[in-house]
Coordinates of C-alpha atoms in Angstrom, one line a residue:
M4 CA -3.9 35.0 -30.9
A5 CA -3.3 34.8 -27.1
L6 CA -5.7 32.9 -25.0
K7 CA -8.0 35.0 -22.5
K8 CA -9.6 34.0 -19.2
N9 CA -13.0 32.4 -20.0
D10 CA -12.2 31.8 -23.6
V11 CA -14.1 28.6 -24.6
L12 CA -11.7 26.7 -27.0
T13 CA -11.2 23.4 -28.6
G14 CA -8.1 21.4 -28.5
S15 CA -6.3 17.9 -28.9
V16 CA -5.2 16.2 -25.6
K17 CA -1.9 14.7 -26.3
A18 CA -1.2 13.3 -22.8
L19 CA -1.6 13.4 -19.1
G20 CA -0.1 15.5 -16.5
Y21 CA 1.3 14.5 -13.2
N22 CA -2.1 15.1 -11.5
G23 CA -4.2 13.0 -14.1
E24 CA -5.2 16.1 -16.0
G25 CA -5.3 16.1 -20.0
I26 CA -2.6 18.3 -21.5
I27 CA -3.3 20.3 -24.6
D28 CA -0.7 22.5 -26.7
Y29 CA -2.7 25.6 -27.7
L30 CA -0.9 28.2 -29.7
G31 CA 2.3 27.5 -27.7
T32 CA 0.5 27.6 -24.6
T33 CA 0.4 24.3 -22.6
V34 CA -3.1 23.9 -21.1
F35 CA -3.9 21.8 -18.0
V36 CA -7.7 20.3 -18.5
P37 CA -8.9 17.8 -15.5
F38 CA -11.0 14.9 -16.7
S39 CA -9.7 14.9 -20.3
L40 CA -7.9 12.0 -21.8
P41 CA -5.1 11.5 -24.5
E42 CA -6.6 11.5 -28.1
E43 CA -9.7 13.3 -27.3
T44 CA -10.9 16.5 -28.9
V45 CA -12.5 18.8 -26.1
D46 CA -14.2 22.0 -25.6
F47 CA -12.4 23.9 -22.7
K48 CA -13.2 27.2 -21.0
V49 CA -9.8 28.9 -19.9
L50 CA -9.9 29.8 -16.1
K51 CA -6.2 31.0 -15.3
I52 CA -3.2 31.9 -17.3
K53 CA 0.2 32.0 -16.0
K54 CA 2.9 32.8 -18.6
N55 CA 3.0 29.9 -21.1
I56 CA 0.7 27.8 -18.9
A57 CA -3.1 27.9 -18.5
F58 CA -5.7 25.9 -16.5
G59 CA -8.8 25.0 -18.2
K60 CA -12.3 23.3 -17.2
L61 CA -13.9 20.5 -19.5
E62 CA -16.9 21.7 -21.1
N63 CA -17.5 19.2 -23.7
V64 CA -15.9 15.8 -25.2
K65 CA -16.4 15.7 -28.9
N66 CA -14.9 12.3 -29.6
P67 CA -14.5 10.0 -26.3
S68 CA -11.4 8.1 -26.0
I69 CA -12.1 4.2 -26.1
S70 CA -10.8 4.2 -22.6
R71 CA -13.2 6.5 -21.1
L72 CA -15.5 5.1 -18.6
T73 CA -18.4 6.3 -16.6
P74 CA -17.4 7.1 -13.2
K75 CA -19.0 5.2 -10.2
C76 CA -19.1 8.1 -7.8
S77 CA -22.2 10.5 -8.3
V78 CA -19.6 13.4 -6.9
F79 CA -16.5 12.4 -8.9
Y80 CA -16.4 15.8 -10.8
K81 CA -16.7 17.9 -7.6
C82 CA -14.9 15.9 -4.9
G83 CA -11.1 16.1 -5.0
G84 CA -10.4 12.4 -3.6
C85 CA -10.0 10.7 -7.2
Q86 CA -8.7 12.0 -10.1
L87 CA -8.9 8.8 -12.7
Q88 CA -12.2 7.2 -12.1
H89 CA -13.1 8.3 -15.8
L90 CA -9.9 6.2 -17.1
D91 CA -10.0 2.2 -17.9
Y92 CA -8.0 0.8 -14.8
S93 CA -5.1 -0.8 -17.0
K94 CA -4.8 2.6 -18.6
Q95 CA -4.4 4.1 -14.9
L96 CA -1.5 1.7 -14.2
D97 CA 0.2 2.5 -17.6
F98 CA -0.2 6.4 -16.6
K99 CA 1.3 5.8 -13.3
A100 CA 4.3 3.7 -14.6
E101 CA 4.7 6.5 -17.1
T102 CA 4.8 9.2 -14.2
V103 CA 7.5 7.4 -12.3
K104 CA 9.5 7.0 -15.2
T105 CA 9.2 10.6 -16.3
C106 CA 10.0 11.8 -12.8
F107 CA 13.1 9.7 -12.7
K108 CA 14.1 11.1 -16.2
K109 CA 13.3 15.0 -15.5
V110 CA 14.4 15.1 -11.8
A111 CA 17.2 12.6 -11.9
G112 CA 18.5 12.2 -15.5
L113 CA 18.0 8.6 -15.1
D114 CA 16.4 6.2 -17.6
I115 CA 14.7 3.3 -15.6
D116 CA 12.9 0.4 -16.4
I117 CA 9.5 -0.3 -14.5
N118 CA 10.2 -4.1 -13.4
K119 CA 7.0 -4.7 -11.8
K120 CA 3.2 -3.3 -12.1
F121 CA 1.2 -4.7 -9.4
A122 CA -2.5 -3.8 -9.9
S123 CA -5.0 -3.6 -6.7
P124 CA -6.7 -6.7 -6.2
D125 CA -9.9 -4.2 -5.9
V126 CA -10.1 -1.1 -8.1
Y127 CA -13.1 0.0 -6.0
A128 CA -14.0 -0.7 -2.1
Y129 CA -10.5 -1.1 -1.1
R130 CA -9.9 1.6 1.3
N131 CA -9.8 0.5 5.1
K132 CA -9.6 4.3 6.3
L133 CA -12.1 6.8 5.9
Q134 CA -11.4 10.8 7.2
L135 CA -14.6 12.8 6.7
P136 CA -14.3 16.8 7.0
A137 CA -17.4 18.4 8.8
R138 CA -18.0 22.0 7.8
F139 CA -20.2 24.9 8.2
D140 CA -19.7 27.4 5.6
G141 CA -21.9 30.1 7.0
K142 CA -24.9 29.0 5.1
K143 CA -25.2 25.0 5.2
N144 CA -23.8 22.1 7.1
A145 CA -21.9 19.3 4.9
V146 CA -20.2 16.0 5.8
G147 CA -18.2 14.5 2.9
F148 CA -14.7 15.4 1.1
F149 CA -13.0 18.2 0.2
R150 CA -13.0 19.8 -3.1
E151 CA -10.0 19.6 -5.4
N152 CA -7.5 22.3 -4.2
S153 CA -9.9 23.8 -1.6
H154 CA -11.5 23.3 1.9
D155 CA -15.0 23.5 0.5
V156 CA -16.7 20.3 1.6
V157 CA -18.7 18.2 -0.9
A158 CA -21.5 16.6 0.7
T159 CA -22.0 12.8 0.0
E160 CA -23.8 9.9 1.1
D161 CA -21.4 7.1 0.1
C162 CA -17.5 7.0 -1.4
P163 CA -17.0 3.9 -4.1
I164 CA -13.2 3.4 -3.2
H165 CA -13.9 3.1 0.5
R166 CA -15.6 -0.3 1.6
G167 CA -19.4 -0.8 2.1
W168 CA -19.5 0.4 5.8
A169 CA -18.4 3.7 4.7
K170 CA -21.9 4.8 3.8
K171 CA -23.1 3.6 7.4
V172 CA -20.4 5.6 9.0
I173 CA -21.5 8.7 7.2
A174 CA -25.3 8.0 8.1
A175 CA -24.1 7.6 11.4
V176 CA -22.4 10.9 11.6
N177 CA -25.1 12.8 9.9
G178 CA -27.7 11.4 12.3
F179 CA -25.6 12.4 15.3
V180 CA -25.3 15.9 13.9
E181 CA -29.0 16.1 13.2
K182 CA -30.3 14.5 16.3
Y183 CA -28.2 16.6 18.8
S184 CA -28.0 19.8 16.6
V185 CA -23.9 19.5 16.6
P186 CA -22.3 22.8 15.3
L187 CA -19.9 21.8 12.5
Y188 CA -16.5 23.4 12.5
N189 CA -16.3 27.1 10.6
E190 CA -12.9 27.7 9.0
K191 CA -13.6 31.2 8.7
D192 CA -14.1 32.1 12.3
G193 CA -12.8 29.1 14.3
S194 CA -16.4 28.4 15.8
G195 CA -18.1 25.1 15.8
V196 CA -17.5 21.8 17.6
L197 CA -17.3 18.9 15.1
R198 CA -14.1 19.2 12.7
H199 CA -13.6 15.4 11.4
F200 CA -14.9 12.1 11.6
V201 CA -12.2 9.6 10.8
A202 CA -12.8 5.4 10.6
R203 CA -10.4 2.4 10.5
E204 CA -11.5 -0.9 9.8
I205 CA -9.4 -4.2 10.1
N206 CA -10.8 -7.5 9.8
G207 CA -14.3 -6.5 10.8
Q208 CA -13.2 -4.3 13.6
F209 CA -13.1 -0.4 13.6
L210 CA -11.7 2.4 15.4
F211 CA -13.7 5.5 15.4
T212 CA -12.2 9.1 16.2
V213 CA -14.2 12.3 16.8
V214 CA -12.0 15.3 16.2
I215 CA -13.6 18.3 18.0
N216 CA -12.7 21.7 18.4
T217 CA -13.5 22.1 22.1
D218 CA -12.3 20.4 25.2
R219 CA -15.3 18.1 25.5
L220 CA -18.0 16.7 23.1
K221 CA -21.6 16.8 24.6
N222 CA -24.1 13.7 24.1
V223 CA -21.3 11.1 23.4
D224 CA -23.4 8.8 25.0
G225 CA -26.0 9.2 22.3
L226 CA -23.0 8.8 19.6
I227 CA -22.1 5.6 21.0
E228 CA -25.6 4.4 20.7
I229 CA -26.1 5.3 17.4
L230 CA -22.8 3.9 16.4
K231 CA -24.0 0.4 18.2
N232 CA -26.9 0.5 16.0
K233 CA -24.7 0.2 13.0
F234 CA -21.6 -1.5 14.3
T235 CA -20.8 -4.6 16.7
D236 CA -17.1 -4.5 17.3
F237 CA -15.7 -0.8 17.6
S238 CA -13.7 1.6 19.8
L239 CA -14.4 5.3 20.0
Y240 CA -12.1 8.2 20.7
I241 CA -12.3 11.7 21.3
N242 CA -9.7 13.8 19.6
V243 CA -9.3 17.6 20.8
N244 CA -7.6 19.9 17.7
K245 CA -8.1 23.4 18.4
S246 CA -5.5 24.6 16.0
N247 CA -5.8 27.0 13.0
S248 CA -4.4 24.7 10.4
N249 CA -4.9 21.8 8.0
V250 CA -3.4 19.2 10.3
I251 CA -6.4 16.7 10.9
L252 CA -5.7 15.3 14.5
G253 CA -4.6 16.9 17.6
D254 CA -2.2 15.4 20.1
E255 CA -4.9 14.9 22.8
Y256 CA -6.8 11.6 22.5
S257 CA -9.3 10.1 25.2
L258 CA -11.0 6.6 24.8
V259 CA -14.8 6.9 25.6
Y260 CA -15.7 3.3 24.4
G261 CA -14.1 0.0 23.7
K262 CA -10.6 -1.7 24.0
G263 CA -9.0 1.0 21.9
F264 CA -7.0 -1.2 19.6
I265 CA -6.9 -3.7 16.9
T266 CA -4.5 -6.4 17.1
V267 CA -2.9 -7.7 13.9
T268 CA -0.7 -10.6 12.8
E269 CA 1.3 -10.0 9.6
F270 CA 4.3 -11.7 8.4
G271 CA 4.8 -13.5 11.9
V272 CA 4.5 -10.2 13.6
T273 CA 1.8 -9.4 16.1
Y274 CA 1.0 -5.8 17.0
D275 CA -1.7 -3.3 18.1
V276 CA -3.2 -0.9 15.6
T277 CA -4.4 2.4 17.5
P278 CA -6.0 5.7 15.8
Q279 CA -2.2 7.2 16.1
A280 CA -0.4 4.3 14.2
F281 CA 0.4 4.4 10.6
Y282 CA -1.7 1.8 8.6
Q283 CA -1.6 1.6 4.9
V284 CA -5.1 2.1 3.3
N285 CA -5.0 -0.8 0.9
T286 CA -4.1 -4.0 2.6
P287 CA -3.2 -6.4 -0.2
V288 CA -1.1 -4.1 -1.7
K289 CA 0.8 -3.0 1.3
N290 CA 1.4 -7.0 1.8
E291 CA 2.6 -7.3 -1.5
I292 CA 5.2 -4.3 -1.0
Y293 CA 6.1 -5.8 2.3
N294 CA 6.6 -9.3 0.7
D295 CA 9.2 -7.6 -1.8
V296 CA 10.9 -5.7 0.7
I297 CA 11.4 -8.7 2.7
S298 CA 12.4 -10.7 -0.3
F299 CA 15.4 -8.4 -1.3
V300 CA 16.5 -8.8 2.5
S301 CA 16.2 -12.4 2.8
E302 CA 18.6 -12.5 -0.6
R303 CA 21.1 -11.8 2.0
N304 CA 20.0 -13.3 5.1
D305 CA 23.6 -13.5 6.6
S306 CA 23.6 -9.5 6.5
A307 CA 22.5 -6.4 8.9
V308 CA 19.4 -4.8 7.8
I309 CA 19.0 -1.0 9.0
D310 CA 15.4 0.3 9.2
G311 CA 16.0 3.9 8.6
Y312 CA 12.4 5.5 9.3
A313 CA 11.4 2.7 11.9
G314 CA 8.6 4.2 13.8
A315 CA 7.0 1.7 16.1
G316 CA 9.3 -1.2 14.7
V317 CA 6.5 -3.3 12.8
L318 CA 8.7 -3.5 9.8
T319 CA 12.0 -3.9 11.5
A320 CA 10.4 -6.9 13.3
M321 CA 9.3 -8.3 10.3
L322 CA 12.9 -7.9 8.5
A323 CA 14.4 -9.6 11.7
K324 CA 13.0 -12.6 10.6
N325 CA 14.9 -12.8 7.6
C326 CA 18.5 -11.4 8.5
A327 CA 21.3 -12.0 10.9
E328 CA 20.2 -8.6 12.8
S329 CA 17.7 -5.8 12.1
V330 CA 18.3 -2.4 13.6
G331 CA 15.8 0.1 14.0
V332 CA 16.7 4.1 13.9
E333 CA 13.9 6.4 15.0
I334 CA 13.7 9.9 16.5
I335 CA 10.7 9.7 18.5
P336 CA 11.3 8.2 22.0
E337 CA 7.5 7.0 22.3
A338 CA 7.9 5.0 19.2
C339 CA 11.1 3.6 20.3
E340 CA 9.6 2.6 23.6
S341 CA 6.6 0.8 21.7
A342 CA 9.4 -0.9 19.3
V343 CA 11.3 -2.4 22.3
K344 CA 7.9 -3.8 23.5
L345 CA 7.0 -5.2 20.4
A346 CA 10.3 -6.9 20.0
K347 CA 10.0 -8.4 23.4
D348 CA 6.1 -9.5 23.1
N349 CA 7.2 -11.6 19.5
G350 CA 10.2 -12.8 20.8
V351 CA 12.4 -11.3 18.2
D352 CA 15.9 -11.4 19.7
N353 CA 17.8 -10.2 16.8
M354 CA 16.4 -6.8 16.6
R355 CA 17.5 -3.7 18.3
F356 CA 16.4 -0.3 18.2
I357 CA 18.3 3.4 18.5
C358 CA 16.6 6.4 19.5
G359 CA 18.3 9.1 17.4
D360 CA 18.5 10.9 14.4
C361 CA 19.5 9.1 11.1
E362 CA 22.1 11.8 10.0
T363 CA 24.0 11.1 13.2
V364 CA 23.7 7.5 13.8
L365 CA 23.9 6.1 9.9
P366 CA 27.6 6.5 9.3
E367 CA 29.0 4.6 12.4
L368 CA 26.2 2.2 12.4
V369 CA 26.7 1.1 8.8
E370 CA 30.6 0.8 9.6
E371 CA 30.0 -1.1 12.8
K372 CA 27.4 -3.7 11.3
R373 CA 29.7 -4.1 8.1
K374 CA 32.6 -5.2 10.0
K375 CA 30.4 -7.8 11.9
Y376 CA 28.4 -9.1 9.0
G377 CA 30.1 -7.9 5.8
K378 CA 26.8 -6.8 3.9
V379 CA 24.3 -3.9 5.2
V380 CA 21.1 -3.2 3.8
L381 CA 19.4 0.1 4.5
V382 CA 15.5 0.2 4.1
L383 CA 13.8 3.5 3.9
D384 CA 10.1 4.3 4.1
P385 CA 10.2 8.0 4.7
P386 CA 6.7 10.3 4.5
R387 CA 5.9 12.1 1.5
K388 CA 8.6 14.7 1.7
G389 CA 11.3 12.3 1.4
V390 CA 14.6 11.7 3.1
D391 CA 15.9 14.9 4.3
V392 CA 19.0 16.3 2.9
K393 CA 21.5 15.7 5.8
T394 CA 20.3 12.1 6.2
L395 CA 21.2 11.6 2.3
S396 CA 24.5 13.3 3.2
A397 CA 24.7 10.7 5.9
I398 CA 24.1 7.9 3.8
L399 CA 26.8 8.8 1.1
K400 CA 29.4 9.3 4.0
N401 CA 29.4 5.4 4.5
P402 CA 27.0 3.8 1.8
P403 CA 25.6 0.5 2.8
D404 CA 25.6 -2.2 0.1
E405 CA 21.8 -2.1 -0.9
I406 CA 19.3 0.4 -0.6
V407 CA 15.5 -0.5 -0.5
Y408 CA 13.4 2.6 -0.6
V409 CA 9.6 2.7 -0.4
S410 CA 8.0 6.0 -1.4
C411 CA 4.5 7.5 -2.2
S412 CA 5.8 10.3 -3.8
P413 CA 7.5 9.6 -7.6
Q414 CA 9.1 13.4 -7.5
T415 CA 10.7 13.2 -4.0
L416 CA 12.0 9.4 -4.8
A417 CA 13.6 10.3 -7.9
R418 CA 15.4 13.5 -6.3
D419 CA 16.6 11.2 -3.4
V420 CA 17.8 8.2 -5.7
G421 CA 19.4 11.0 -7.8
V422 CA 21.7 12.2 -4.9
L423 CA 22.2 8.4 -3.8
V424 CA 23.0 7.5 -7.5
G425 CA 25.1 10.6 -8.1
S426 CA 23.4 12.1 -11.0
L427 CA 22.6 14.8 -8.3
V428 CA 25.2 16.6 -6.1
L429 CA 24.2 18.4 -3.0
E430 CA 26.2 21.7 -2.7
N431 CA 25.3 24.5 0.0
D432 CA 22.1 22.6 0.4
K433 CA 21.3 23.1 -3.3
L434 CA 21.1 20.3 -6.0
I435 CA 23.4 20.6 -8.9
N436 CA 22.8 18.1 -11.9
L437 CA 25.6 16.2 -13.2
F438 CA 23.4 13.9 -15.6
K439 CA 26.1 14.1 -18.6
D440 CA 29.1 13.3 -16.2
F441 CA 28.9 11.1 -13.3
S442 CA 30.1 7.7 -12.1
P443 CA 27.2 6.3 -10.4
N444 CA 27.4 5.2 -6.7
Y445 CA 24.6 2.6 -7.2
D446 CA 23.0 0.4 -10.2
V447 CA 19.2 0.4 -10.1
K448 CA 18.3 -3.1 -9.6
F449 CA 14.8 -3.1 -9.3
V450 CA 11.8 -0.4 -9.8
G451 CA 8.2 -1.5 -8.9
I452 CA 4.8 0.3 -8.8
Y453 CA 2.2 -0.7 -6.5
D454 CA -1.3 0.8 -7.1
M455 CA -2.2 1.3 -3.4
F456 CA -4.4 4.2 -4.3
A457 CA -6.6 3.0 -7.5
Q458 CA -8.7 5.6 -9.0
T459 CA -6.3 8.4 -8.0
K460 CA -3.4 10.1 -9.5
H461 CA -1.2 8.5 -6.5
V462 CA 1.1 5.6 -6.6
E463 CA 3.4 3.8 -4.4
T464 CA 6.9 2.9 -5.7
L465 CA 9.7 0.5 -4.6
I466 CA 13.1 0.9 -5.6
C467 CA 16.3 -1.3 -4.7
L468 CA 19.7 -0.1 -5.3
T469 CA 22.9 -2.1 -5.4
R470 CA 26.4 -0.4 -4.7
K471 CA 28.6 -0.2 -7.4

């Protein structure tokens, strides 16, 4: 009997998929059912069928798993921010470890061990950054979070994975919208003013950014007064984004209140965080990752370290304190200028910066530093899409002695490590797998998972490769 759309069926959940949804085998069809858990028997409604894969909606749990919890969030089953609040936290860590192992096996043909599983010290109230979309759908206003796989905004008054101040921010935004009748952005026709409100908190200080669809925001003074009633130490930026895209922030910022930055000191480096700067959302977990990255480098304190996606040079400066010389490579000139200033301000004299593309810079740079120091460690912390193909090829032209790679995507990490180790080969920009017949370029020395994003499907991974 073939599955049909809108069928309501009963099945047993055998495992969790990459997105945290339950997997059911039903008459030869693999059905993905969000919010169901392994070892549960559930009723589900078929929503979509594509060949031998189907997607379903959970209707009823007949025998709940002993790992099932009641979610803390009132809109958990509607909002797309979290996927795992219904699962015991220790099982969340097991799921993420298994996800990483499975990705390495399927994508790169590598059997790996997870050497470290670092739990988030706070499984709720850990996020230091809040991004609130504000939308008008033609009928009503909503300030909250996007529904899973859509641009519909689920209105909410609070979010349990954010810190306690999130509730005050949401109330302030809603208060401003109501008091001054601020038109919210309508994606369908491009009308409206307020698109997003973004908040960052570090050590009790706040950076607020209002993202608007026009050149100026009326009643800014009113918004400042509303925020003053709830917060004592904050800066407020206006960001203009008129694009017809999913990008949250535009390029144009203007500071309308406060000093505009938060000064942070971490691992002996003092730097300023601005709304444009990247700063991890879970501070204790970020510190654990940085501590481990630095420990791998300090094992070779007589070597050179190259920071391949250096940005404004914060990690480059931290690494410099634990090696003979630290070199940051970054393609954006403004970031390079910030990094040079950062080194000067912190008195880091063994750090230098190269403004250029990794694919061009790395082969000669590795050779130069190997001749001078003997050992070269390459640190990679790329965006979610991973290391681009040309940069991977450049790394293999003159391989460093060790590679320390931080990633927020197990899939792209496994792909890139496969290329670096040699189980995947690039031919005409296509990946060819050599799973059964290859001589590894590197040994996998360490794999650690760090739960930067508790209650969600996402995980941060650190891997260390040692050249054969």
